[in-house]
Amino acid sequence: KQWYQRRVAITAGGNGGEGHWATWIVQRNEHDGTIRLQNDKRNDRFLAIRKCGLTSGSGGRYCVLRPNFHKNGTVSFASVNFPGRHVGINEDMEPRDPKQTGTGVNARFNIIVKEE
């Protein structure tokens, strides 16, 4: 997938913007297909899943995610460090507890490739 090497906007359920806080630089591990999502606005921060929930990290093991591509074109992101935990957003657009998030509607994101 070409978007692995590009800046992308990740939106939930068609909501949300395409600004810096919703834009991520996808870093793909060519060996195993895992990714890290580096924030475009604060490039020292990565999306992370820790025991406390969905947060940010500095790019270490809590930031390693496995993308799951769905037939409808959406993508969900699973934690590699905590199997069974996924990135998700509640209806109010607040982060969802990864322990309570599977690969359903609250965990499916649209990917929009950003111009370089």
mmCIF file of C-alpha atoms in Angstrom:
data_model
loop_
_atom_site.group_PDB
_atom_site.id
_atom_site.type_symbol
_atom_site.label_atom_id
_atom_site.label_comp_id
_atom_site.label_asym_id
_atom_site.label_seq_id
_atom_site.Cartn_x
_atom_site.Cartn_y
_atom_site.Cartn_z
ATOM 1 C CA LYS A 1 0.000 0.000 0.000
ATOM 2 C CA GLN A 2 1.558 3.286 -1.078
ATOM 3 C CA TRP A 3 0.150 5.298 1.813
ATOM 4 C CA TYR A 4 2.593 3.574 4.187
ATOM 5 C CA GLN A 5 5.285 5.901 2.954
ATOM 6 C CA ARG A 6 3.253 9.094 3.009
ATOM 7 C CA ARG A 7 1.533 11.638 5.190
ATOM 8 C CA VAL A 8 -2.081 10.640 5.732
ATOM 9 C CA ALA A 9 -5.147 12.085 7.423
ATOM 10 C CA ILE A 10 -6.988 9.531 9.528
ATOM 11 C CA THR A 11 -10.665 10.289 10.046
ATOM 12 C CA ALA A 12 -13.280 8.388 12.023
ATOM 13 C CA GLY A 13 -16.654 7.718 10.450
ATOM 14 C CA GLY A 14 -16.348 10.638 8.047
ATOM 15 C CA ASN A 15 -16.013 13.058 10.964
ATOM 16 C CA GLY A 16 -12.987 15.055 11.934
ATOM 17 C CA GLY A 17 -10.726 17.235 9.926
ATOM 18 C CA GLU A 18 -7.588 16.810 7.945
ATOM 19 C CA GLY A 19 -5.501 19.246 9.984
ATOM 20 C CA HIS A 20 -2.182 18.644 11.718
ATOM 21 C CA TRP A 21 -3.707 16.837 14.703
ATOM 22 C CA ALA A 22 -5.477 14.335 12.408
ATOM 23 C CA THR A 23 -2.485 13.970 10.080
ATOM 24 C CA TRP A 24 0.090 11.271 10.668
ATOM 25 C CA ILE A 25 3.320 10.157 9.049
ATOM 26 C CA VAL A 26 3.121 6.403 8.660
ATOM 27 C CA GLN A 27 6.391 4.620 9.368
ATOM 28 C CA ARG A 28 6.220 1.066 8.060
ATOM 29 C CA ASN A 29 8.469 -1.787 9.172
ATOM 30 C CA GLU A 30 9.220 -3.522 5.866
ATOM 31 C CA HIS A 31 10.117 -6.751 7.678
ATOM 32 C CA ASP A 32 6.822 -7.467 9.455
ATOM 33 C CA GLY A 33 4.322 -4.893 8.107
ATOM 34 C CA THR A 34 3.791 -3.171 11.457
ATOM 35 C CA ILE A 35 3.541 0.600 11.573
ATOM 36 C CA ARG A 36 4.069 3.589 13.838
ATOM 37 C CA LEU A 37 1.878 6.683 13.437
ATOM 38 C CA GLN A 38 3.966 9.822 13.946
ATOM 39 C CA ASN A 39 1.978 13.014 14.516
ATOM 40 C CA ASP A 40 2.414 15.652 11.819
ATOM 41 C CA LYS A 41 2.100 18.596 14.229
ATOM 42 C CA ARG A 42 4.358 17.203 16.976
ATOM 43 C CA ASN A 43 6.734 14.885 15.193
ATOM 44 C CA ASP A 44 8.252 13.757 18.500
ATOM 45 C CA ARG A 45 4.902 12.086 19.393
ATOM 46 C CA PHE A 46 3.411 8.831 18.125
ATOM 47 C CA LEU A 47 0.010 7.231 18.688
ATOM 48 C CA ALA A 48 0.379 4.684 21.506
ATOM 49 C CA ILE A 49 -1.642 2.066 23.358
ATOM 50 C CA ARG A 50 -0.568 1.599 26.972
ATOM 51 C CA LYS A 51 -2.202 -0.078 29.970
ATOM 52 C CA CYS A 52 -3.815 3.289 30.794
ATOM 53 C CA GLY A 53 -5.425 3.510 27.357
ATOM 54 C CA LEU A 54 -4.975 5.368 24.091
ATOM 55 C CA THR A 55 -2.290 8.021 24.440
ATOM 56 C CA SER A 56 0.912 9.233 22.796
ATOM 57 C CA GLY A 57 4.443 7.960 23.091
ATOM 58 C CA SER A 58 7.936 8.586 21.793
ATOM 59 C CA GLY A 59 7.968 5.794 19.195
ATOM 60 C CA GLY A 60 8.810 2.772 21.354
ATOM 61 C CA ARG A 61 7.101 -0.590 21.736
ATOM 62 C CA TYR A 62 3.744 0.873 22.822
ATOM 63 C CA CYS A 63 3.540 2.709 19.489
ATOM 64 C CA VAL A 64 3.829 -0.371 17.262
ATOM 65 C CA LEU A 65 0.507 -1.123 15.552
ATOM 66 C CA ARG A 66 -0.696 -3.700 13.050
ATOM 67 C CA PRO A 67 -3.061 -2.367 10.368
ATOM 68 C CA ASN A 68 -6.106 -4.443 9.447
ATOM 69 C CA PHE A 69 -7.609 -3.596 6.053
ATOM 70 C CA HIS A 70 -11.371 -4.052 5.734
ATOM 71 C CA LYS A 71 -13.396 -4.763 2.588
ATOM 72 C CA ASN A 72 -15.120 -1.366 2.758
ATOM 73 C CA GLY A 73 -11.780 0.459 2.435
ATOM 74 C CA THR A 74 -11.399 1.356 6.104
ATOM 75 C CA VAL A 75 -8.475 0.408 8.338
ATOM 76 C CA SER A 76 -8.316 -0.574 12.004
ATOM 77 C CA PHE A 77 -5.145 -0.534 14.106
ATOM 78 C CA ALA A 78 -4.277 -3.239 16.655
ATOM 79 C CA SER A 79 -1.633 -2.997 19.352
ATOM 80 C CA VAL A 80 1.304 -5.350 18.872
ATOM 81 C CA ASN A 81 2.381 -4.989 22.518
ATOM 82 C CA PHE A 82 -1.134 -5.590 23.929
ATOM 83 C CA PRO A 83 -2.885 -8.147 21.683
ATOM 84 C CA GLY A 84 -6.636 -7.632 21.482
ATOM 85 C CA ARG A 85 -6.463 -3.870 22.081
ATOM 86 C CA HIS A 86 -7.299 -1.495 19.239
ATOM 87 C CA VAL A 87 -7.333 2.215 18.450
ATOM 88 C CA GLY A 88 -10.890 3.540 18.625
ATOM 89 C CA ILE A 89 -12.983 6.688 18.873
ATOM 90 C CA ASN A 90 -16.308 7.066 20.707
ATOM 91 C CA GLU A 91 -19.352 8.776 19.181
ATOM 92 C CA ASP A 92 -18.328 12.040 20.919
ATOM 93 C CA MET A 93 -14.949 11.783 19.090
ATOM 94 C CA GLU A 94 -13.069 11.099 22.332
ATOM 95 C CA PRO A 95 -10.565 8.214 22.494
ATOM 96 C CA ARG A 96 -12.130 4.832 23.236
ATOM 97 C CA ASP A 97 -10.634 2.441 25.796
ATOM 98 C CA PRO A 98 -8.479 0.036 23.714
ATOM 99 C CA LYS A 99 -9.536 -2.885 25.935
ATOM 100 C CA GLN A 100 -13.173 -2.224 24.944
ATOM 101 C CA THR A 101 -12.408 -1.715 21.262
ATOM 102 C CA GLY A 102 -12.422 -4.483 18.673
ATOM 103 C CA THR A 103 -12.465 -3.955 14.922
ATOM 104 C CA GLY A 104 -16.067 -2.702 14.693
ATOM 105 C CA VAL A 105 -17.395 0.671 13.590
ATOM 106 C CA ASN A 106 -15.686 2.626 16.402
ATOM 107 C CA ALA A 107 -12.304 1.294 15.334
ATOM 108 C CA ARG A 108 -12.519 1.823 11.583
ATOM 109 C CA PHE A 109 -10.788 4.773 10.011
ATOM 110 C CA ASN A 110 -10.671 6.342 6.570
ATOM 111 C CA ILE A 111 -7.248 7.086 5.145
ATOM 112 C CA ILE A 112 -6.739 10.211 3.042
ATOM 113 C CA VAL A 113 -3.325 10.596 1.412
ATOM 114 C CA LYS A 114 -2.006 14.128 1.874
ATOM 115 C CA GLU A 115 -0.080 16.038 -0.746
ATOM 116 C CA GLU A 116 3.634 16.230 -0.042
#
